[in-house]
PDB file of C-alpha atoms and ligand atoms in Angstrom:
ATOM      1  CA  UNK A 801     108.786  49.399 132.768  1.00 49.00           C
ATOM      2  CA  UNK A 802     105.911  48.503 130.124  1.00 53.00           C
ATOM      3  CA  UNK A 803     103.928  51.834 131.717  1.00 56.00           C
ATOM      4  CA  UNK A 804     106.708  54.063 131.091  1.00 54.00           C
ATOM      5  CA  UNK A 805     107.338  52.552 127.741  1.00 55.00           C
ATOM      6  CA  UNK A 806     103.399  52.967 127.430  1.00 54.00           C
ATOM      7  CA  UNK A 807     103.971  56.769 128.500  1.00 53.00           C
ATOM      8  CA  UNK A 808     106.883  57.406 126.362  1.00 52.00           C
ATOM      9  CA  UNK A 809     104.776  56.034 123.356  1.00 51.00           C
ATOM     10  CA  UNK A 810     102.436  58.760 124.491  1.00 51.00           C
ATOM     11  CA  UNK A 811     104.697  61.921 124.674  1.00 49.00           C
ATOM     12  CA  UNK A 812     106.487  60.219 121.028  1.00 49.00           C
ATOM     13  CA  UNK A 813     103.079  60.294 119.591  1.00 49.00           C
ATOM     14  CA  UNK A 814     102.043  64.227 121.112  1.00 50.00           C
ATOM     15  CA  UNK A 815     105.761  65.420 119.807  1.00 51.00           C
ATOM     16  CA  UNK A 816     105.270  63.939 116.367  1.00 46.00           C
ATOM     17  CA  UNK A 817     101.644  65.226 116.321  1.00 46.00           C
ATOM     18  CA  UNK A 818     102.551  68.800 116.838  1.00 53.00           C
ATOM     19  CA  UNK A 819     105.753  68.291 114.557  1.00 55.00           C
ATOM     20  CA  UNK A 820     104.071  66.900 111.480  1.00 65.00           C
ATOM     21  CA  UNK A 821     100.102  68.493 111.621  1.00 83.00           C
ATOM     22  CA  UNK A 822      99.217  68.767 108.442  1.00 96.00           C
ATOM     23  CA  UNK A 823      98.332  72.124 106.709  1.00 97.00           C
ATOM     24  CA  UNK A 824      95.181  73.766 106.923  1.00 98.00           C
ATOM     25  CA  UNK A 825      93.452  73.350 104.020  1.00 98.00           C
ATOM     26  CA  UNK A 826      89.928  75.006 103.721  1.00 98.00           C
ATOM     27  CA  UNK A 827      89.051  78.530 102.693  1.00 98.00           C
ATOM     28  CA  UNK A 828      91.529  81.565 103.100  1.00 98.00           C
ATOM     29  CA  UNK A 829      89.860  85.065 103.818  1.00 98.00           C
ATOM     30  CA  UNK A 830      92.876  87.591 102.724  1.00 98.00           C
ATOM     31  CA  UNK A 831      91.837  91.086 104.771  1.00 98.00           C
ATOM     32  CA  UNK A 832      94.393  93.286 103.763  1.00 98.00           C
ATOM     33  CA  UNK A 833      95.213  93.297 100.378  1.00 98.00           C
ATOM     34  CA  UNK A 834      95.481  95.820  97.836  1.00 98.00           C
ATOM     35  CA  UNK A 835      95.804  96.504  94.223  1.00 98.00           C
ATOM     36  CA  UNK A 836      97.831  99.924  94.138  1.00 96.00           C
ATOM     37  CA  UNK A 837      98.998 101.538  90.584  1.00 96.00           C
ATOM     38  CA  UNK A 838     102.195 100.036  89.949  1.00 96.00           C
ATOM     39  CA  UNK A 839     100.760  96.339  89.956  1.00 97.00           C
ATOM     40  CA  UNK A 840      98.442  97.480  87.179  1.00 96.00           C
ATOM     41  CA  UNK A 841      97.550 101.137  85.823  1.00 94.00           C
ATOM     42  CA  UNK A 842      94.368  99.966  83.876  1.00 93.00           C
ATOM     43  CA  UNK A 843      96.204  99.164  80.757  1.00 94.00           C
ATOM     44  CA  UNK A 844      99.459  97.309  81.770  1.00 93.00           C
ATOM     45  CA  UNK A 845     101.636  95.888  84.918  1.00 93.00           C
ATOM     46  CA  UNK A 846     102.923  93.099  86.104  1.00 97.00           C
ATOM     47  CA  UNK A 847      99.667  91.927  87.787  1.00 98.00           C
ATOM     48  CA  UNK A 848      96.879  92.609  85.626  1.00 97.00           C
ATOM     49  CA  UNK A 849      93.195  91.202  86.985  1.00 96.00           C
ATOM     50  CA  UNK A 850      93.974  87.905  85.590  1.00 96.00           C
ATOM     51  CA  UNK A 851      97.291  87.180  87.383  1.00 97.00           C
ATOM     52  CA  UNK A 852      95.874  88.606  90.780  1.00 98.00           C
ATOM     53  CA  UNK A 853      93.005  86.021  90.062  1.00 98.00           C
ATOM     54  CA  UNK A 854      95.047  82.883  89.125  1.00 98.00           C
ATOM     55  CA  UNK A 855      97.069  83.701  92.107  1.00 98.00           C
ATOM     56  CA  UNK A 856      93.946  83.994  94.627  1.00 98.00           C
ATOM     57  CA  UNK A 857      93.097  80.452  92.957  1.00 98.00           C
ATOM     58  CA  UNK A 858      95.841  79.170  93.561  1.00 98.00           C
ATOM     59  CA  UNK A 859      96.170  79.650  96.655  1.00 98.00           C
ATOM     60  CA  UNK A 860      92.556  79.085  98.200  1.00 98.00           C
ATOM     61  CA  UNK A 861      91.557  82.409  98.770  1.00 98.00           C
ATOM     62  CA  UNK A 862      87.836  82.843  98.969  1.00 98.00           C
ATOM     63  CA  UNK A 863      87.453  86.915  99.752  1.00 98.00           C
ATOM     64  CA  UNK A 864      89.633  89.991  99.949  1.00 98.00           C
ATOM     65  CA  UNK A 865      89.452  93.006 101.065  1.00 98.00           C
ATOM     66  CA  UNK A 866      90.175  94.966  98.158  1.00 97.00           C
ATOM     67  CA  UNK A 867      91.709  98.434  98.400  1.00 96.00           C
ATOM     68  CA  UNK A 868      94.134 100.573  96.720  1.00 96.00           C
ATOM     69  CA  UNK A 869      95.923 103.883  95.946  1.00 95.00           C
ATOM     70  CA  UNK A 870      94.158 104.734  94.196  1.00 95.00           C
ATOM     71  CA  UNK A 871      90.547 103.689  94.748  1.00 95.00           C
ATOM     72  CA  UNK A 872      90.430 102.805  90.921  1.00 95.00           C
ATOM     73  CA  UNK A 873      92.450  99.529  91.114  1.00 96.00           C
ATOM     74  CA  UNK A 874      89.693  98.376  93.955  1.00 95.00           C
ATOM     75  CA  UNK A 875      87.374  99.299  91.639  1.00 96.00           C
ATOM     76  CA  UNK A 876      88.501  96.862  88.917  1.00 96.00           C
ATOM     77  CA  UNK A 877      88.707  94.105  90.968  1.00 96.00           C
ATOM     78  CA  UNK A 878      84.875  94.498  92.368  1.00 96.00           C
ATOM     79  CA  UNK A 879      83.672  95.219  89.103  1.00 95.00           C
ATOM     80  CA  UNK A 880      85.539  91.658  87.413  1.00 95.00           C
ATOM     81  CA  UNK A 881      82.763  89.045  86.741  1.00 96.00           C
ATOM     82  CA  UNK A 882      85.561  86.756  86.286  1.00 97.00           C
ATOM     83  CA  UNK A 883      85.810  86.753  90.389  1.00 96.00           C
ATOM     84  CA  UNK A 884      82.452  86.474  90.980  1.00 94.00           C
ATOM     85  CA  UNK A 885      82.621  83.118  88.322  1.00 96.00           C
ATOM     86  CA  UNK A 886      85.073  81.832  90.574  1.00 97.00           C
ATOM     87  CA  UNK A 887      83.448  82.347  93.852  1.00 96.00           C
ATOM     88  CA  UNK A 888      85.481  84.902  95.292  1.00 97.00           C
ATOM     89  CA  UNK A 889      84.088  87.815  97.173  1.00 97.00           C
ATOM     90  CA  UNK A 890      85.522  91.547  96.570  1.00 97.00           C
ATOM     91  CA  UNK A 891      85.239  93.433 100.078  1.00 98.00           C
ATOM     92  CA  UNK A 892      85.924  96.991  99.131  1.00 98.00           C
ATOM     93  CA  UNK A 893      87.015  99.657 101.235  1.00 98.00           C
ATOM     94  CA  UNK A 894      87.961 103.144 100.306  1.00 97.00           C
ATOM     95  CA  UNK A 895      91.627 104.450 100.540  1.00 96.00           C
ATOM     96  CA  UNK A 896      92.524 107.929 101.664  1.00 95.00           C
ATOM     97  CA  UNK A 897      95.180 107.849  99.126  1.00 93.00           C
ATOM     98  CA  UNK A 898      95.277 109.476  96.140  1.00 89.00           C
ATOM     99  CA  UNK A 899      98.751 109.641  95.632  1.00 90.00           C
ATOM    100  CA  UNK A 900     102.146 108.928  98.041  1.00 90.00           C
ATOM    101  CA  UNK A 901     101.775 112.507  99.317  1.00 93.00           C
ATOM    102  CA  UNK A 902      98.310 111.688 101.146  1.00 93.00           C
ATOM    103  CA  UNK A 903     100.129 109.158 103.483  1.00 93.00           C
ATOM    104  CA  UNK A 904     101.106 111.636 105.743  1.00 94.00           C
ATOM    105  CA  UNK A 905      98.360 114.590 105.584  1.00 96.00           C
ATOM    106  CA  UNK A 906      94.816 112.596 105.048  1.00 97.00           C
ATOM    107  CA  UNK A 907      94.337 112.998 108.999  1.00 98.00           C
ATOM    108  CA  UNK A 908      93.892 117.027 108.205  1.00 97.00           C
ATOM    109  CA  UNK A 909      93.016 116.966 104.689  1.00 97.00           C
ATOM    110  CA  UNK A 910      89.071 117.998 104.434  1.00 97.00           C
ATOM    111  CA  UNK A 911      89.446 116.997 100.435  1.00 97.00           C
ATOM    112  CA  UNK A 912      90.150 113.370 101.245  1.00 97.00           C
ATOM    113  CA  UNK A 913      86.958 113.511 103.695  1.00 98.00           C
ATOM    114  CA  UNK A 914      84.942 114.821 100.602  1.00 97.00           C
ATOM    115  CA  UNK A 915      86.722 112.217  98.437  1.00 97.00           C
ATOM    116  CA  UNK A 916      85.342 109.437 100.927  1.00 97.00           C
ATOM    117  CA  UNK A 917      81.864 110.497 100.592  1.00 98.00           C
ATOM    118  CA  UNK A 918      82.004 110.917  97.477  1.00 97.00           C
ATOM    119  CA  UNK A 919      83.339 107.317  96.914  1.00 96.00           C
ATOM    120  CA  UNK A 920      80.407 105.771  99.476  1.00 98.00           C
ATOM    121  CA  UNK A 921      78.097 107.388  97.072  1.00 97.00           C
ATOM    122  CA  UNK A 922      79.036 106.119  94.233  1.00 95.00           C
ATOM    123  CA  UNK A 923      79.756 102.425  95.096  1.00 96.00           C
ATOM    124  CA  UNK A 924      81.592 100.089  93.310  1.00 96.00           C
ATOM    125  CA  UNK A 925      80.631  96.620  91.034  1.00 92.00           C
ATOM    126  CA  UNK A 926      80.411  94.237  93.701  1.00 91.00           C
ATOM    127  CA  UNK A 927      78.427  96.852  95.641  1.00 94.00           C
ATOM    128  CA  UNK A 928      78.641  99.410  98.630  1.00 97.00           C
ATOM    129  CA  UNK A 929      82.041  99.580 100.091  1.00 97.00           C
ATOM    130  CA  UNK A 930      82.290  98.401 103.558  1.00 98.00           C
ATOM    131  CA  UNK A 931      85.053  99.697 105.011  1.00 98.00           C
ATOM    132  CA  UNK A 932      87.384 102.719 105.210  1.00 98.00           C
ATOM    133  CA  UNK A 933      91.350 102.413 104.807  1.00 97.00           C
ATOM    134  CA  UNK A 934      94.499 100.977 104.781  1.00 97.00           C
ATOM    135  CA  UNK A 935      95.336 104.352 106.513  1.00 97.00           C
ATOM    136  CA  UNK A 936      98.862 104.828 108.295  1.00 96.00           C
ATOM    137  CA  UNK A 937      99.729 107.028 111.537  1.00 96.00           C
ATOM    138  CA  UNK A 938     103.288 107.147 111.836  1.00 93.00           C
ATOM    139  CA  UNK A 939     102.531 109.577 114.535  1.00 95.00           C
ATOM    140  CA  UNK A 940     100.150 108.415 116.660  1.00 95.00           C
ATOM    141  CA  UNK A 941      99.280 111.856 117.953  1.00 96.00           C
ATOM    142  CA  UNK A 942      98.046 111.916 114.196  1.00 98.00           C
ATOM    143  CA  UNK A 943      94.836 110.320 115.192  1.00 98.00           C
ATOM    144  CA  UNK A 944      93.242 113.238 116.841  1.00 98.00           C
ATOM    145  CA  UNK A 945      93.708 115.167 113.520  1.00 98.00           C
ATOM    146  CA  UNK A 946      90.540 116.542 112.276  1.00 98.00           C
ATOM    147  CA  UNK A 947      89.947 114.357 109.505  1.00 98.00           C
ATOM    148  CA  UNK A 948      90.664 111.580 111.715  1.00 98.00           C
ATOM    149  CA  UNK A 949      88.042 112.035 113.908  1.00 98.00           C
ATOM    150  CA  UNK A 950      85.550 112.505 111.645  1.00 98.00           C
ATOM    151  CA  UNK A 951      86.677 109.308 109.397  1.00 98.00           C
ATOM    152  CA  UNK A 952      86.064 107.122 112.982  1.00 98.00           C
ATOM    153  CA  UNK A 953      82.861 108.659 113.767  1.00 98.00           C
ATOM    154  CA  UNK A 954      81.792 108.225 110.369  1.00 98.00           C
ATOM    155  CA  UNK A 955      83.079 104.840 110.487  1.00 98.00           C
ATOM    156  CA  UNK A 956      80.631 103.812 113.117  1.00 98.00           C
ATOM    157  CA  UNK A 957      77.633 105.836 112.077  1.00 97.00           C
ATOM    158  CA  UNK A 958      77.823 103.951 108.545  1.00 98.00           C
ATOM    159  CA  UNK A 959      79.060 100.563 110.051  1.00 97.00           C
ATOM    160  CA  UNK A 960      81.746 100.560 107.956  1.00 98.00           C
ATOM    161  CA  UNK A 961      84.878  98.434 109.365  1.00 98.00           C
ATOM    162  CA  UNK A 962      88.597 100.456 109.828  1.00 98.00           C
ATOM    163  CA  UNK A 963      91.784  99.087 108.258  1.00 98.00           C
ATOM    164  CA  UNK A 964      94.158 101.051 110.075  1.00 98.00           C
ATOM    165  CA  UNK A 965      98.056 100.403 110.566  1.00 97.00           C
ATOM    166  CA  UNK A 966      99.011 102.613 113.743  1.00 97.00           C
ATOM    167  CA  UNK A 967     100.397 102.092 116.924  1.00 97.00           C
ATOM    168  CA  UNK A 968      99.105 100.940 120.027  1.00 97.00           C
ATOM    169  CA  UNK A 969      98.981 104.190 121.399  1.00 97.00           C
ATOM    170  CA  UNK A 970      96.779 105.522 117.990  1.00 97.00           C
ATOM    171  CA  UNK A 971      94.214 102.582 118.401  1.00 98.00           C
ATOM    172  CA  UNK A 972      92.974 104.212 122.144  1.00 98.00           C
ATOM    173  CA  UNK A 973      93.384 107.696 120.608  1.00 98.00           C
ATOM    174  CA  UNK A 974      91.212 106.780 117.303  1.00 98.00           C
ATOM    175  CA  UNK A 975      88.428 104.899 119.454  1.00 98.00           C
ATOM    176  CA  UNK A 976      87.942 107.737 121.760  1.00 98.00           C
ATOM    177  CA  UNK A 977      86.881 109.420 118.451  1.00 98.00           C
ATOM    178  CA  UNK A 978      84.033 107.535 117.846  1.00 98.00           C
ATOM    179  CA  UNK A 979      80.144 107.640 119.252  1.00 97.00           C
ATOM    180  CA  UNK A 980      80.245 104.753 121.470  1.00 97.00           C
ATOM    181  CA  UNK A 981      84.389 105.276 122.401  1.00 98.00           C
ATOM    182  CA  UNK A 982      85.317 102.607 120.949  1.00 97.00           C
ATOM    183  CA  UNK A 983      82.605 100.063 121.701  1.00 98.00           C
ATOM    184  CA  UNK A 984      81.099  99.477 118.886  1.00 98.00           C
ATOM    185  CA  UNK A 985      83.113 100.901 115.834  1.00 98.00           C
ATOM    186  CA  UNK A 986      85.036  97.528 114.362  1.00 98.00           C
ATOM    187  CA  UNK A 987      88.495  97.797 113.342  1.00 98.00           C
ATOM    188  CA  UNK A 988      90.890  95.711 111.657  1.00 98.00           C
ATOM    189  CA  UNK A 989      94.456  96.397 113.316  1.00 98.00           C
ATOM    190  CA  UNK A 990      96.947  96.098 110.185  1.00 98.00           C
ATOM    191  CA  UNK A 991     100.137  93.883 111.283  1.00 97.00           C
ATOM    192  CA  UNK A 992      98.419  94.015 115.327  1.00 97.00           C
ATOM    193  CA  UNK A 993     100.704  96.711 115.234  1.00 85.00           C
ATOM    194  CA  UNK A 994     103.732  96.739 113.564  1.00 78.00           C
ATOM    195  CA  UNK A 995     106.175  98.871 115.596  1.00 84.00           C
ATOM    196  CA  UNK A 996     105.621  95.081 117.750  1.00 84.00           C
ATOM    197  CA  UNK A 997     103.442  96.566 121.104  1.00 94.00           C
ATOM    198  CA  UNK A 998     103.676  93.697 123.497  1.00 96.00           C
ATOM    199  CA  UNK A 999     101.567  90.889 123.651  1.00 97.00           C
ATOM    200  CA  UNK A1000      99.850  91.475 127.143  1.00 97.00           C
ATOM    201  CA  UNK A1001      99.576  95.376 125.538  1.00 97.00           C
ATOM    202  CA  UNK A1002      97.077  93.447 122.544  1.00 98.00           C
ATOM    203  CA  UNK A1003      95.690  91.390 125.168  1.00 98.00           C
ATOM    204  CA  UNK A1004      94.743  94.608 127.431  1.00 98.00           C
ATOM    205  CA  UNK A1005      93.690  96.199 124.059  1.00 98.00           C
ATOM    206  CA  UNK A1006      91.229  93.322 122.251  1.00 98.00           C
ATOM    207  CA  UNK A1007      89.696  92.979 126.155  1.00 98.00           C
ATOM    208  CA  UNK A1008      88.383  96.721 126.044  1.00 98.00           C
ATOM    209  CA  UNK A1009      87.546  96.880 122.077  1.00 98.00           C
ATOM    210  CA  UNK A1010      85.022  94.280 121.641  1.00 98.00           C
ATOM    211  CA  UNK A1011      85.281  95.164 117.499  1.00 98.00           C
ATOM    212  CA  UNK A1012      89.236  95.221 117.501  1.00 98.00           C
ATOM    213  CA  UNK A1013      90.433  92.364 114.768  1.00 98.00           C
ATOM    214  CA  UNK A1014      94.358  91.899 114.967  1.00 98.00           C
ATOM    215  CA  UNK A1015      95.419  91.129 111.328  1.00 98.00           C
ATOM    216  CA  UNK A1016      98.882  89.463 111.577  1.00 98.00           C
ATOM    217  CA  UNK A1017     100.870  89.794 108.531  1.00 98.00           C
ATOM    218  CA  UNK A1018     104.304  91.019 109.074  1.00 96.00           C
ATOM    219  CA  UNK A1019     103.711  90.332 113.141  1.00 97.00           C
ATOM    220  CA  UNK A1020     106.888  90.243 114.926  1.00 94.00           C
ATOM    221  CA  UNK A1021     107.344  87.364 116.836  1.00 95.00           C
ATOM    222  CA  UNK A1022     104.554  85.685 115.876  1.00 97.00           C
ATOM    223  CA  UNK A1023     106.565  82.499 113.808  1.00 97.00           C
ATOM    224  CA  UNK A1024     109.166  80.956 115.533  1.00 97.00           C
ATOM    225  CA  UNK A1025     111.694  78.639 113.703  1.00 92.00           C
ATOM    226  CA  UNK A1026     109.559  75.614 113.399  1.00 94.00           C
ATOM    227  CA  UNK A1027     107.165  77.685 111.269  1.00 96.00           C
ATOM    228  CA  UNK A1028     104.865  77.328 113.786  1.00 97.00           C
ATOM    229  CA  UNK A1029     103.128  80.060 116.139  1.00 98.00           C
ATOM    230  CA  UNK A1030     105.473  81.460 118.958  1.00 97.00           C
ATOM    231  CA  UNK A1031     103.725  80.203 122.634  1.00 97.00           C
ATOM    232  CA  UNK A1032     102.931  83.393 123.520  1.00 97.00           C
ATOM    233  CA  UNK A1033     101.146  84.367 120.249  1.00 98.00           C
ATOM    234  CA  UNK A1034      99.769  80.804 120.203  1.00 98.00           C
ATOM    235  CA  UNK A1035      97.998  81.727 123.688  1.00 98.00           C
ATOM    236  CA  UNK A1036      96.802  84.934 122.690  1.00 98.00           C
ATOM    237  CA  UNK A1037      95.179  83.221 119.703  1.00 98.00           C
ATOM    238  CA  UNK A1038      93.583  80.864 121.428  1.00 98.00           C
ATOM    239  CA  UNK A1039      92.304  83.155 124.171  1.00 98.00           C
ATOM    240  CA  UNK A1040      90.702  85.472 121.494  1.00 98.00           C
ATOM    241  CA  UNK A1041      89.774  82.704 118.852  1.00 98.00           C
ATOM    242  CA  UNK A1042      87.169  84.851 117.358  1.00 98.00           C
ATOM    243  CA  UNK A1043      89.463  88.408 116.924  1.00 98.00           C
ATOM    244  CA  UNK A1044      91.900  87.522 114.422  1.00 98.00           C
ATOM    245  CA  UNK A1045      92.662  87.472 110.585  1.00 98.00           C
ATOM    246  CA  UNK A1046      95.399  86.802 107.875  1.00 98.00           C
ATOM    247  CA  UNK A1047      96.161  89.363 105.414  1.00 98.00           C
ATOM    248  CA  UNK A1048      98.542  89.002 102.150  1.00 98.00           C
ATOM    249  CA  UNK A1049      99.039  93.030 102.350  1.00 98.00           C
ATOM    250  CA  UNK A1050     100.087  93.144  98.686  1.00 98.00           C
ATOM    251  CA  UNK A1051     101.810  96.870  99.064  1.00 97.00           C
ATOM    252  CA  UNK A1052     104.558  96.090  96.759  1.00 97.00           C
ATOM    253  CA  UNK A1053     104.650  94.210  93.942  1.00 97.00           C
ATOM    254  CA  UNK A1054     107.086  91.998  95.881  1.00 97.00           C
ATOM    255  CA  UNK A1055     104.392  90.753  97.677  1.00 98.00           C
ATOM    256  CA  UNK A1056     102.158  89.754  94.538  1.00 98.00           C
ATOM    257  CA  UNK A1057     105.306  87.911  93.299  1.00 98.00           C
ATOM    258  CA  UNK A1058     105.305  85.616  96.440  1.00 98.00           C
ATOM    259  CA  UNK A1059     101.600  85.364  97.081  1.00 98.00           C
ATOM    260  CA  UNK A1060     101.340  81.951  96.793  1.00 98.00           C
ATOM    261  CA  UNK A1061     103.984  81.160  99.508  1.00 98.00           C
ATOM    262  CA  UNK A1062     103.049  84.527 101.872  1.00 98.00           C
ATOM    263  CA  UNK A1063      99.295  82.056 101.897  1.00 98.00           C
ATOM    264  CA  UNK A1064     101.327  78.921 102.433  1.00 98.00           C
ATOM    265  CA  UNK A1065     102.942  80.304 105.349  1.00 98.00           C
ATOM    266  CA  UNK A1066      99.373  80.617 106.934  1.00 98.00           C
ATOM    267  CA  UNK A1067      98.635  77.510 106.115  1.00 98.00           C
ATOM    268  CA  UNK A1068     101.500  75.891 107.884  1.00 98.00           C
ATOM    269  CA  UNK A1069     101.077  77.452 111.367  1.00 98.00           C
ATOM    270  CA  UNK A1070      97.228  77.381 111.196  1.00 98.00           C
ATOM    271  CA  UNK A1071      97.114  73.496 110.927  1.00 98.00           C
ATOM    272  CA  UNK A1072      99.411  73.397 113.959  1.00 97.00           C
ATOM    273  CA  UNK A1073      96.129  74.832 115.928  1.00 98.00           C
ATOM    274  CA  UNK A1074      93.170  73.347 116.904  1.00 98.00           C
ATOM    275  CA  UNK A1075      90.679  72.723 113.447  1.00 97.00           C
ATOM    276  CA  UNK A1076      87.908  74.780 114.817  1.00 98.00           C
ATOM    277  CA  UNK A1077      90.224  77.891 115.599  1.00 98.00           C
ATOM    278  CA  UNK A1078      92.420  77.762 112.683  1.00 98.00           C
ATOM    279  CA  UNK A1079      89.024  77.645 110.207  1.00 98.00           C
ATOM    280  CA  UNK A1080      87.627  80.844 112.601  1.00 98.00           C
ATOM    281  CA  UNK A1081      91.085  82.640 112.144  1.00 98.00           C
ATOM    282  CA  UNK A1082      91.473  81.763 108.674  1.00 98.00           C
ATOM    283  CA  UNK A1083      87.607  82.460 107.151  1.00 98.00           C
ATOM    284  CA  UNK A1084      85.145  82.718 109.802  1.00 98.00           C
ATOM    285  CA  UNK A1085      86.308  85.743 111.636  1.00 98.00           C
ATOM    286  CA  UNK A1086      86.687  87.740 108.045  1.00 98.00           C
ATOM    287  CA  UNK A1087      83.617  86.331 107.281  1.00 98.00           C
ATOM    288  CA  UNK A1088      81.457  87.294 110.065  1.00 97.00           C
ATOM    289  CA  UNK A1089      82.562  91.121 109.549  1.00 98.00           C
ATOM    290  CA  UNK A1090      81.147  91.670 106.838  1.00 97.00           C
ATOM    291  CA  UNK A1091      77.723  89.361 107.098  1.00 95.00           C
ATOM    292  CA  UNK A1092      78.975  86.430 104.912  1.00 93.00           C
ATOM    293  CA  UNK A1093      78.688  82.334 104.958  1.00 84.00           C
ATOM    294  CA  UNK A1094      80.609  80.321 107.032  1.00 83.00           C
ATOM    295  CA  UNK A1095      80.547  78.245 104.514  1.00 81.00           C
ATOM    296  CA  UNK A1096      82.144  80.083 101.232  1.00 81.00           C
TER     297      UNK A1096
HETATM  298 ZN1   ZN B 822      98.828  97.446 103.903  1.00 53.05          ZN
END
């Protein structure tokens, strides 16, 4: 009787550990974020530069990766010596997106090719960009589009990371694109694909792209009801510690409005993993894309 009150104590004490573990608290890498026109035009909006900061405060974020429709609002934000006061890091990538209309031509559009040179050469205020996107396939056969092509192959030549929200069946068609098929180009999956591919289709997926990142907002099925990870998503985390990141993916001004809580929800289900993953998944892994401290 006193060992299986001794054991009992045990599983009460495992239950209540996994029940009540405490928030992550250190640094927040957001990798998909963006500052498009109708948060702020330059002049006015709802979220001019020093709302977007307070809120990146207030919520421990340490970097973003900063892009927009258009390119301009990016732009801003590198360029703000207010961010660089308060220690966080602008990571800008170029858009494809001039306007709503580029969403669903970029992938054969030669003038949003020139348009991405044109924006590597000229750099922004925190420096070179270093990445390419948010782009969208809603097609996937999209990806073997001309401009496509060339974007991923350029991609890899200039070591520039992809933001890309497609399909499962887009990420093999837009690594086959590059130099090295897909071996060496690093790419950011937006959402780990948001149409919801299965979890042992990621799994096959981050085994044969060594530079795939899954980003996991709006993830189905990756929160269950306890605000915790789902067991399945929880595995696939753990088996890939080093291949995922959290993104706020501000595309509506909705989403600047609940910032604070969309990085609160991160924080929950990250401190219900082990303290070494959760800091790799939360900073780290951002981090280490782009050649920057582990310790912010
Ligand atoms: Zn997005």
């Amino acid at each position: 009787m006193r060992q299986f009150k001794a054991l009992l104590a045990i599983v009460a004490g495992v239950l209540s550990a996994q029940a009540w573990a405490a928030d992550y608290t250190g640094p927040l890498f957001d990798a998909h974020l963006h500052y498009n026109v109708e948060a702020w035009d330059g002049k006015t909006g709802p979220h001019p530069p020093a709302d977007v900061l307070a809120r990146l405060q207030a919520s421990g974020v340490r970097a973003i990766v900063a892009n927009s429709r258009p390119n301009a609002g990016s732009l801003a934000l590198a360029a703000l010596p207010q961010m660089r006061d308060a220690g966080i890091a602008v990571v800008p990538f170029v858009r494809l997106y001039r306007n709503r209309a580029d969403y669903s031509s970029w992938f054969r559009d030669e003038t949003i090719y020139d348009m991405v040179l044109a924006e590597l050469a000229r750099g922004t205020g925190s420096g070179p960009y270093r990445g390419i996107g948010e782009f969208h396939l809603y097609d996937s056969a999209n990806a073997d589009g001309p401009v496509a092509q060339k974007l991923m192959a350029l991609a890899e030549q200039r070591n520039l990371v992809v933001l890309a929200h497609v399909d499962d069946v887009a990420i093999d068609l837009l690594m086959a694109h590059t130099p090295s098929k897909g071996q060496k180009v690093r790419l950011i999956w937006a959402h780990t694909g948001i149409g919801g591919a299965p979890v042992e289709r990621v799994d096959a997926l981050m085994a044969r792209y060594p530079g795939l990142v899954g980003e996991l907002s709006y993830r189905p099925g990756l929160v269950c009801d306890d605000n915790q990870l789902c067991p399945a998503w929880r595995a696939l985390l753990l088996k890939y510690p080093t291949r995922f990141v959290v993104g706020s993916d501000t595309w509506v001004n909705q989403r600047w409005q609940h910032y604070e809580s969309l990085m609160q929800g991160y924080r929950t289900w990250l401190g219900g993993l082990p303290a070494d993953v959760a800091r790799k998944i939360a900073w780290d892994n951002g981090a280490g894309l782009f050649g920057m401290p582990s310790r912010p």
